[in-house]
XYZ file of C-alpha atoms in Angstrom:
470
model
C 0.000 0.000 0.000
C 1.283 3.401 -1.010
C 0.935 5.726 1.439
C 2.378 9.367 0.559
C 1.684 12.850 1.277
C -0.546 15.408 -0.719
C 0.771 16.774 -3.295
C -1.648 19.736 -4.638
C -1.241 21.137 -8.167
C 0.761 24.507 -8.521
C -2.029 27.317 -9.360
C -5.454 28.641 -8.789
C -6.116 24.990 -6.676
C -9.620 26.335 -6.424
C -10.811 27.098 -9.826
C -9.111 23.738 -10.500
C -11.305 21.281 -8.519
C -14.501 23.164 -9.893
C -13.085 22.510 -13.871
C -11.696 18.927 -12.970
C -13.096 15.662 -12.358
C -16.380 15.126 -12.990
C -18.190 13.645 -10.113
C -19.322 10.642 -11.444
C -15.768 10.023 -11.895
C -15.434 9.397 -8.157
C -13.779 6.151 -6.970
C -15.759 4.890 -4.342
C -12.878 4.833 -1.758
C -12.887 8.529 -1.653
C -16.120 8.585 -0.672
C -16.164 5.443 2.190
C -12.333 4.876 3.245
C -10.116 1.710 3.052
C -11.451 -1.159 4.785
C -8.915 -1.865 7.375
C -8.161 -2.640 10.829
C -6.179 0.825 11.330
C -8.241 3.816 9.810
C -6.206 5.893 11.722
C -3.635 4.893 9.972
C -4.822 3.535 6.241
C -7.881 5.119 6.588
C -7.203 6.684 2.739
C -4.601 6.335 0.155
C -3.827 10.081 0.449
C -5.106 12.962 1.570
C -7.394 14.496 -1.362
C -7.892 18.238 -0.674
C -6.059 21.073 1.662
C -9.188 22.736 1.833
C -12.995 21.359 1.465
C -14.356 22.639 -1.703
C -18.045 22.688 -2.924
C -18.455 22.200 -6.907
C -20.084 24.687 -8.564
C -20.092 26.686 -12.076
C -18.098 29.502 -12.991
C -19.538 32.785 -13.520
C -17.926 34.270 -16.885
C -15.555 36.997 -16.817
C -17.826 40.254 -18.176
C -20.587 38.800 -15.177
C -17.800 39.010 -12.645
C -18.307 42.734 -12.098
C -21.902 43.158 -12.768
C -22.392 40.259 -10.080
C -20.391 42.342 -7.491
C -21.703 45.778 -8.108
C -24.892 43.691 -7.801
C -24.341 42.285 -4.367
C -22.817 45.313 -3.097
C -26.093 47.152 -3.439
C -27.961 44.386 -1.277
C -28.401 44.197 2.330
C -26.693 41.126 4.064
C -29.195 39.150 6.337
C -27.102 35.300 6.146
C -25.832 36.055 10.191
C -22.582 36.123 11.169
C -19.929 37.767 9.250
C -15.861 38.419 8.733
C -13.306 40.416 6.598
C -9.921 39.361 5.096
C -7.585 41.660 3.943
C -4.194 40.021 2.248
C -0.500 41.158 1.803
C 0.921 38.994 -0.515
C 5.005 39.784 0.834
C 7.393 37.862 2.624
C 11.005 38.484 4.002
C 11.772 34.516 2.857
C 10.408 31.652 1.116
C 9.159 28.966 3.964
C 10.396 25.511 1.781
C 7.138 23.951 2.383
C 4.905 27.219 1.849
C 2.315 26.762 -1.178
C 1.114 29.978 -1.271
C 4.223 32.442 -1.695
C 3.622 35.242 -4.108
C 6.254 37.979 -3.815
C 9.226 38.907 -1.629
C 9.202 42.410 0.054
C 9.497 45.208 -2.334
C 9.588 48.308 -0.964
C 8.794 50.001 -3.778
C 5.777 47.583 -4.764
C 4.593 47.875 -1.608
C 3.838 51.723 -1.452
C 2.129 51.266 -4.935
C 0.260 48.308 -3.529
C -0.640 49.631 -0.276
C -1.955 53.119 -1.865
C -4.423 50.315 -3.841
C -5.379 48.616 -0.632
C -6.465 51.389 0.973
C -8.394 52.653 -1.968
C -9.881 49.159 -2.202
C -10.707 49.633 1.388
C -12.523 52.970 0.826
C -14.677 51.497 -2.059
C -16.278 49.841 0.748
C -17.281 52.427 2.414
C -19.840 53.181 -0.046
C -21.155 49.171 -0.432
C -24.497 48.902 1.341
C -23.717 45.016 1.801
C -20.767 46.065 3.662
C -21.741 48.971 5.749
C -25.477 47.707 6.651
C -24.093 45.221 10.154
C -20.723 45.755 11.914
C -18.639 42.313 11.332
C -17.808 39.875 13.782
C -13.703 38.964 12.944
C -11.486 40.671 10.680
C -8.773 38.825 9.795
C -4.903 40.292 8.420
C -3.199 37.327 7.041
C -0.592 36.369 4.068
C 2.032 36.530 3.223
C 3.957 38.388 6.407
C 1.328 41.366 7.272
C 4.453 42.768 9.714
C 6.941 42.900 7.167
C 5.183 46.116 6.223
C 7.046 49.324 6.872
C 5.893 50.845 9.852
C 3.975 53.813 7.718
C 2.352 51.169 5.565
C 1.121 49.251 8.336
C 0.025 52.365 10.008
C -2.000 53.622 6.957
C -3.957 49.846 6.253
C -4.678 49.654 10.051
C -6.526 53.340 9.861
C -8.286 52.647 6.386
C -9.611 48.870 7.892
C -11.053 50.816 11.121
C -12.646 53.771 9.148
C -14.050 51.138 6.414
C -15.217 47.996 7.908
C -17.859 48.575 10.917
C -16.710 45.893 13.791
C -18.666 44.916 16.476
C -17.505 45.917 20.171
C -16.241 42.402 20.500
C -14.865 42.020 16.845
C -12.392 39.447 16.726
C -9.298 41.530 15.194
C -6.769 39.059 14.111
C -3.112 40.271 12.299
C -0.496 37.142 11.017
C 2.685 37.783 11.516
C 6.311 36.940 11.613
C 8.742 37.302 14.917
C 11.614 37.744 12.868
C 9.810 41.361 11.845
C 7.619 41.795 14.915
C 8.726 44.786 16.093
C 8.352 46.437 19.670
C 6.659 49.290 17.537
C 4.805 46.781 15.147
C 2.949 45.659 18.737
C 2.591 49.073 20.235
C 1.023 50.047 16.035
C -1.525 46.413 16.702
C -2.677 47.683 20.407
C -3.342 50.930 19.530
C -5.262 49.937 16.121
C -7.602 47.472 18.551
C -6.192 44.168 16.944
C -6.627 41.808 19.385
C -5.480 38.319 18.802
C -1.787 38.152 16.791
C -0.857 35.255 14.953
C 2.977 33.796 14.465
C 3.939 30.777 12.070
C 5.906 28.965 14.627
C 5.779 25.110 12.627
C 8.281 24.011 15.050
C 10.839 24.822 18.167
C 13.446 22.326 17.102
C 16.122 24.640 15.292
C 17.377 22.253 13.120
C 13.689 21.425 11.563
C 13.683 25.061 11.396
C 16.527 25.372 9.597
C 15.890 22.469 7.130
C 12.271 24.479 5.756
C 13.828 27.936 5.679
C 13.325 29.591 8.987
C 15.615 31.435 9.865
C 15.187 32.005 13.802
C 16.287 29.487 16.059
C 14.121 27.932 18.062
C 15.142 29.409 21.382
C 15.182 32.950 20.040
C 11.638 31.705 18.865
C 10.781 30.925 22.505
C 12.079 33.840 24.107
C 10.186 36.422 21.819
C 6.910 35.009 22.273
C 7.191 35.064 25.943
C 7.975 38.588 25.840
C 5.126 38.712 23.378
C 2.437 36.629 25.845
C 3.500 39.147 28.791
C 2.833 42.423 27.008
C -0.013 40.415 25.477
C -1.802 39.485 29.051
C -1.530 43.679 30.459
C -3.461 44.452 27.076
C -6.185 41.606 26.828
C -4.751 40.420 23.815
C -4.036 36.580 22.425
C -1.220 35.363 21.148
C -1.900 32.368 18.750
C 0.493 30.248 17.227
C 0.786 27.384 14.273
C 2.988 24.078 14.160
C 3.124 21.768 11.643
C 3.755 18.181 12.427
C 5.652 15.857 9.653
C 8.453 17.846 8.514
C 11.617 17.053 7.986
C 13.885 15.406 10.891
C 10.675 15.793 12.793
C 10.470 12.298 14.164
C 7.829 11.762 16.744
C 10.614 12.788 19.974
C 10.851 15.982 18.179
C 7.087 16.739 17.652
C 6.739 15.638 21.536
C 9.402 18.460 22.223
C 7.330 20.950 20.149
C 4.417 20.363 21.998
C 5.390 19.826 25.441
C 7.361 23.686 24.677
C 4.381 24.930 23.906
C 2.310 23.695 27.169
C 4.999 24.914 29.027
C 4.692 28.283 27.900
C 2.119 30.811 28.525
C 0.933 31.155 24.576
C -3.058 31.245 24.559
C -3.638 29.248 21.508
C -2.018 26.825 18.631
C -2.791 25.431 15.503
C -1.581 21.850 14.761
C -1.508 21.635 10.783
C -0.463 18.095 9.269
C 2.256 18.835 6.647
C 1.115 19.585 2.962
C 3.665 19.138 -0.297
C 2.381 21.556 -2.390
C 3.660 20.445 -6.267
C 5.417 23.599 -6.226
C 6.831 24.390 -2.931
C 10.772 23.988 -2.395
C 9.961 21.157 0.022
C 8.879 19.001 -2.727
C 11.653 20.461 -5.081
C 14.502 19.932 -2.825
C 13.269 16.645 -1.416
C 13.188 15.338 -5.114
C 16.788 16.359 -5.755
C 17.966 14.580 -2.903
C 18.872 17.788 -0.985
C 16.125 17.658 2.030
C 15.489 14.319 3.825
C 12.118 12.727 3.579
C 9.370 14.094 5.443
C 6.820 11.780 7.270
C 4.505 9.871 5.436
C 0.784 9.300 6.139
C 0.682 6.693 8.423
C 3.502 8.357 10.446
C 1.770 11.964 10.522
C -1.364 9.984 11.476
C 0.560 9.044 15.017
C 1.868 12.235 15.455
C -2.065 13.651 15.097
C -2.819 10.771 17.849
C 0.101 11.493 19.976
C -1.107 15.346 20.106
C -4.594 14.595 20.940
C -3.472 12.389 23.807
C -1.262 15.127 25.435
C -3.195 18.040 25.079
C -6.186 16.121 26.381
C -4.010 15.085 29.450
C -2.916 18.671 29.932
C -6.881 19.823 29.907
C -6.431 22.290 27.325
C -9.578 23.284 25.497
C -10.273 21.492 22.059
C -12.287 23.856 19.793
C -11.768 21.960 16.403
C -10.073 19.031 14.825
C -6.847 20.866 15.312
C -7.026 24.366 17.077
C -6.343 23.985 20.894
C -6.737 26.720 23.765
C -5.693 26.973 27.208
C -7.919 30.008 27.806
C -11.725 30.500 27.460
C -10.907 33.865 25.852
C -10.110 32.404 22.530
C -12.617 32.300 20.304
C -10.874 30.776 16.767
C -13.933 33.176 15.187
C -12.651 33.794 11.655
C -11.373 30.040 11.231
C -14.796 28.780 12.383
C -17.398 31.090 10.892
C -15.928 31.070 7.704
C -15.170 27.321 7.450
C -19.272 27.475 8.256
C -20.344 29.530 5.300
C -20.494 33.016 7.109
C -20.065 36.161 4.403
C -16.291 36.585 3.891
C -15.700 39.952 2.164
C -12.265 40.248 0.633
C -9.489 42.596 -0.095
C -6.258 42.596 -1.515
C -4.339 40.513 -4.055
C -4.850 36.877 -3.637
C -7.602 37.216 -1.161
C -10.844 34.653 -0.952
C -14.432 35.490 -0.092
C -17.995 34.550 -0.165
C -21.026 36.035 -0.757
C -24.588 34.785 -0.527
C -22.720 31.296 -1.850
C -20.744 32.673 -4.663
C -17.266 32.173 -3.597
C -14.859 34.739 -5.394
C -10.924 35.084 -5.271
C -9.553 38.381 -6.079
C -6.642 37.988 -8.693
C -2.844 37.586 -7.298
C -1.812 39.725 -10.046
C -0.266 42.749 -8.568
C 0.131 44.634 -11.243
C -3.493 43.883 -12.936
C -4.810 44.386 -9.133
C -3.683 48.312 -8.725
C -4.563 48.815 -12.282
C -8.513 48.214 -11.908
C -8.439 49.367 -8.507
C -7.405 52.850 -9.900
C -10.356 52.344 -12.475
C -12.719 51.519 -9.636
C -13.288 48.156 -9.755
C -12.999 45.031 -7.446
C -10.203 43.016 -9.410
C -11.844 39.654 -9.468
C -9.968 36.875 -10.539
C -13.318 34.441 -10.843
C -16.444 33.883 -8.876
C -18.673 30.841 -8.589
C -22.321 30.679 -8.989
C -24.202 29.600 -5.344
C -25.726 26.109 -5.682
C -28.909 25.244 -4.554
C -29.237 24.806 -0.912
C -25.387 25.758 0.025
C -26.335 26.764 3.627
C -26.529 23.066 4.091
C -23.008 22.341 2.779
C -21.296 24.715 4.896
C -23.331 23.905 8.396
C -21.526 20.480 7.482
C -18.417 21.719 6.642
C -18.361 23.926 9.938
C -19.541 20.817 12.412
C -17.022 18.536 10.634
C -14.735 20.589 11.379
C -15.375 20.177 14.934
C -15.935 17.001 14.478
C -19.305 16.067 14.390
C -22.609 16.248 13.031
C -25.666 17.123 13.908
C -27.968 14.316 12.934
C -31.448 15.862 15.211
C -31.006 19.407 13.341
C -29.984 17.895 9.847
C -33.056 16.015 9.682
C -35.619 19.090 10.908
C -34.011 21.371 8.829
C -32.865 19.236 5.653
C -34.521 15.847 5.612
C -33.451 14.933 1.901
C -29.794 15.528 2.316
C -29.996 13.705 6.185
C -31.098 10.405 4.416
C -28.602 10.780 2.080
C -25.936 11.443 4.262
C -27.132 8.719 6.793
C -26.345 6.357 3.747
C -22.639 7.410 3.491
C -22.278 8.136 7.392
C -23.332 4.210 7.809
C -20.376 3.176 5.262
C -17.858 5.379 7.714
C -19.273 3.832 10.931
C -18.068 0.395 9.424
C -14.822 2.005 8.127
C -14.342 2.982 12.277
C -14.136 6.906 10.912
C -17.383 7.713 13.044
C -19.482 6.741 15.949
C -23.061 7.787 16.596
C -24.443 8.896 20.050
C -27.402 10.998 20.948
C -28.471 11.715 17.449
C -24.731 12.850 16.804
C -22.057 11.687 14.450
C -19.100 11.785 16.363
C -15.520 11.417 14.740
C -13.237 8.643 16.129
C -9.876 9.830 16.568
C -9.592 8.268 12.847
C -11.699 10.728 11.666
C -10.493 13.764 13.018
C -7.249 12.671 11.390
C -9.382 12.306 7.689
C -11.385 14.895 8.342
C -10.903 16.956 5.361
C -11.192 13.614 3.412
C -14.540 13.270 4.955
C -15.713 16.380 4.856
C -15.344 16.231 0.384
C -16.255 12.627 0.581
C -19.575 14.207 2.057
C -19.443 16.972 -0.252
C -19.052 15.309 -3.459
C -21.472 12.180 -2.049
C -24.796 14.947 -1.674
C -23.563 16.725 -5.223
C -23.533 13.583 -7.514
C -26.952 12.556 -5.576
C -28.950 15.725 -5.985
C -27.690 15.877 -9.357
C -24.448 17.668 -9.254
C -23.780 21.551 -9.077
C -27.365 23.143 -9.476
């Protein structure tokens, strides 16, 4: 049995899936799992997807803008809501990142920012927008504090006077501690950003050093502990991410990673199973012989156990699949609402939103993107029509991701798609990915692990039997 890694193709992974395989084309053991006594292990040959994606048609380029302008005039009543503004520069190239687009350019950047903050302003005249404050806003990239200081200033001013938050808005800003700045904190505090976010991926210096970072890991340590105290005086979170299944990082190592972060005083972490993106470095290097092999599947699968167990042990809060807190004060809003199907409203080059269903991605084109913002338009790289009944999909896709369904509130709301998905949800309870309690679909530890593979088994499983995409 070949058990590997994803690999995801190079561009535009989204517009992709919804021109690639048909989905009668399906082999069955996407949609129910190996039969084997170790789904945690062999549950699937691969992992399919980064990122659970609904199929649905594309809405033709000269519609693009008429559909916007058309849904900015419209008042939005769909509940919760969030922003996400994107800077597409980074310092460095992370070996195992997917989704680098440019390396800091100062010049670039001024041009770019100027555009952002126009973009920004354009909202301010969007009834959709302006009609209910939003409940997370969300700074992410790319390296968001490798901004100058002035450019920084200037986006955090434009996103207060253009987006209407609510008094608890969660106000989220990536960034890196190699560029985190005493002043780039003192800048987030007084621009109400409350929660910061640092790509840790892992303490052990020498895994570091293998992917591209270029901090060790106890100068990693050190700076977020300065960060958590000036963080705990001001009410804000610190959040981090590590990735488990890179390089050298044998299961002693990941142990290390996450006993240093229980020890520590960090609110939050992520813990992301390694992806090998088709054109990363990781996968490049690797295939030249110049990188050692990073775990495979059934090896990142015992890491995923072995992180469960301990963080269980050490009674820190579980509020997905794989986002852990050891404070009641973290609230993970962007990641969950939009993972549910809340409105996402986006900005900047590179950036992903959706509204009333239609999913849109604004182009990564730089260049193209301050062009058409100086003409006035949202740069729009492609949007997707809604399909019927997407609110189902995404309350799916949101309670998978906390793994579990809700069987009771499928069937009162949606009785068609719960006998449908009772039929596949039977197939996983023999496959040992769930177990049902309570009128609740609960995921095994197995299928917390698959979840993503579940969650566009599921997906593709209610599409081909309602008929597809409409």
């Amino acid at each position: 049995m070949d058990i590997t890694n994803t690999t995801v193709v190079k561009a535009d992974r989204f517009k992709a899936m919804q021109e690639g395989m048909s989905l009668k084309d399906i082999p069955l053991e996407w949609l129910y799992g190996n039969v084997t006594n170790d789904p945690l292990r062999f549950g699937f040959y691969s992992k399919r997807v980064v990122h659970p994606t609904i199929k649905s048609p594309l809405i033709k380029d000269k519609a693009l803008q008429n559909r916007w302008s058309q849904f900015m005039t419209m008042e939005d009543n769909e509940g919760s809501r969030v922003a996400y503004i994107h800077i597409p520069f980074c310092i460095s190239r992370c070996h195992y990142c997917g989704f680098f687009q440019h390396f800091v350019d100062r010049g670039l950047e001024d041009a770019f920012i100027d555009s952002l903050i126009k973009e920004l302003r354009m909202a301010e005249d969007a009834r959709f927008i302006q009609c209910r404050p939003f409940n997370a806003v969300y700074i992410g990239g790319g390296t968001p504090s490798a901004l100058k200081t002035d450019s920084l200033r200037g986006l955090l001013n434009a996103i207060r006077n253009s987006i209407p938050m609510k008094e608890n808005c969660e106000f989220t800003m990536e960034g890196s501690l190699q560029t985190f700045t005493e002043e780039t904190f003192e800048l987030c505090r007084d621009s109400g950003i409350n929660r910061l976010s640092f790509g840790v991926q892992s303490f052990n210096t020498s895994v570091r050093r293998l992917v591209g970072r270029m901090l060790s890991g106890q100068e990693v340590h050190d700076r977020l502990n300065r960060l958590v105290e000036k963080a705990d005086s001001m009410e804000m979170l610190i959040v981090i991410d590590l990735i488990f299944g890179l390089p050298l990082q044998h299961m002693p190592v990941w142990e290390e990673d996450i006993d240093t972060y229980i020890a520590s005083k960090i609110h939050s972490a992520d813990f992301y199973q390694l992806n090998v993106f088709s054109d990363s470095r990781l996968k490049e290097f690797t295939d030249k012989g110049l990188l050692p092999s990073q775990a495979g599947l059934p090896e990142q699968a015992m890491m995923f156990a072995k992180a469960v167990d301990i963080m269980e042990r050490k009674g820190q809060l579980r509020l997905s699949n794989i986002h852990w807190a050891r404070t009641h004060g973290e609230r993970n809003l962007y990641n969950s609402l939009s993972k549910a199907g809340s409105t996402i409203i986006p900005f900047g080059p590179g950036a992903g939103g959706r509204v009333m269903g239609s999913t849109t991605f604004i182009t990564k084109d730089i260049d193209r993107y301050i062009k058409e913002i100086d003409e006035g338009v949202k740069p729009l790289m492609f949007m997707t029509e809604p399909i019927k009944d997407y609110q189902v999909y995404y309350q799916l896709i949101g309670q998978l991701d906390r793994g579990f369904i809700d069987l009771r509130a499928l069937q009162s709301h949606y009785p068609q798609y719960y006998s449908l998905a009772m039929e596949l949800i039977q197939k996983w309870q023999s496959r040992g990915f769930v177990f049902v309690s309570d009128a609740i679909a609960n995921l095994t530890l197995a299928g917390q692990f698959w979840y993503v593979n579940l969650t566009q088994a599921l997906i593709d499983w209610l599409q081909l039997k309602t008929g597809g995409m409409m």
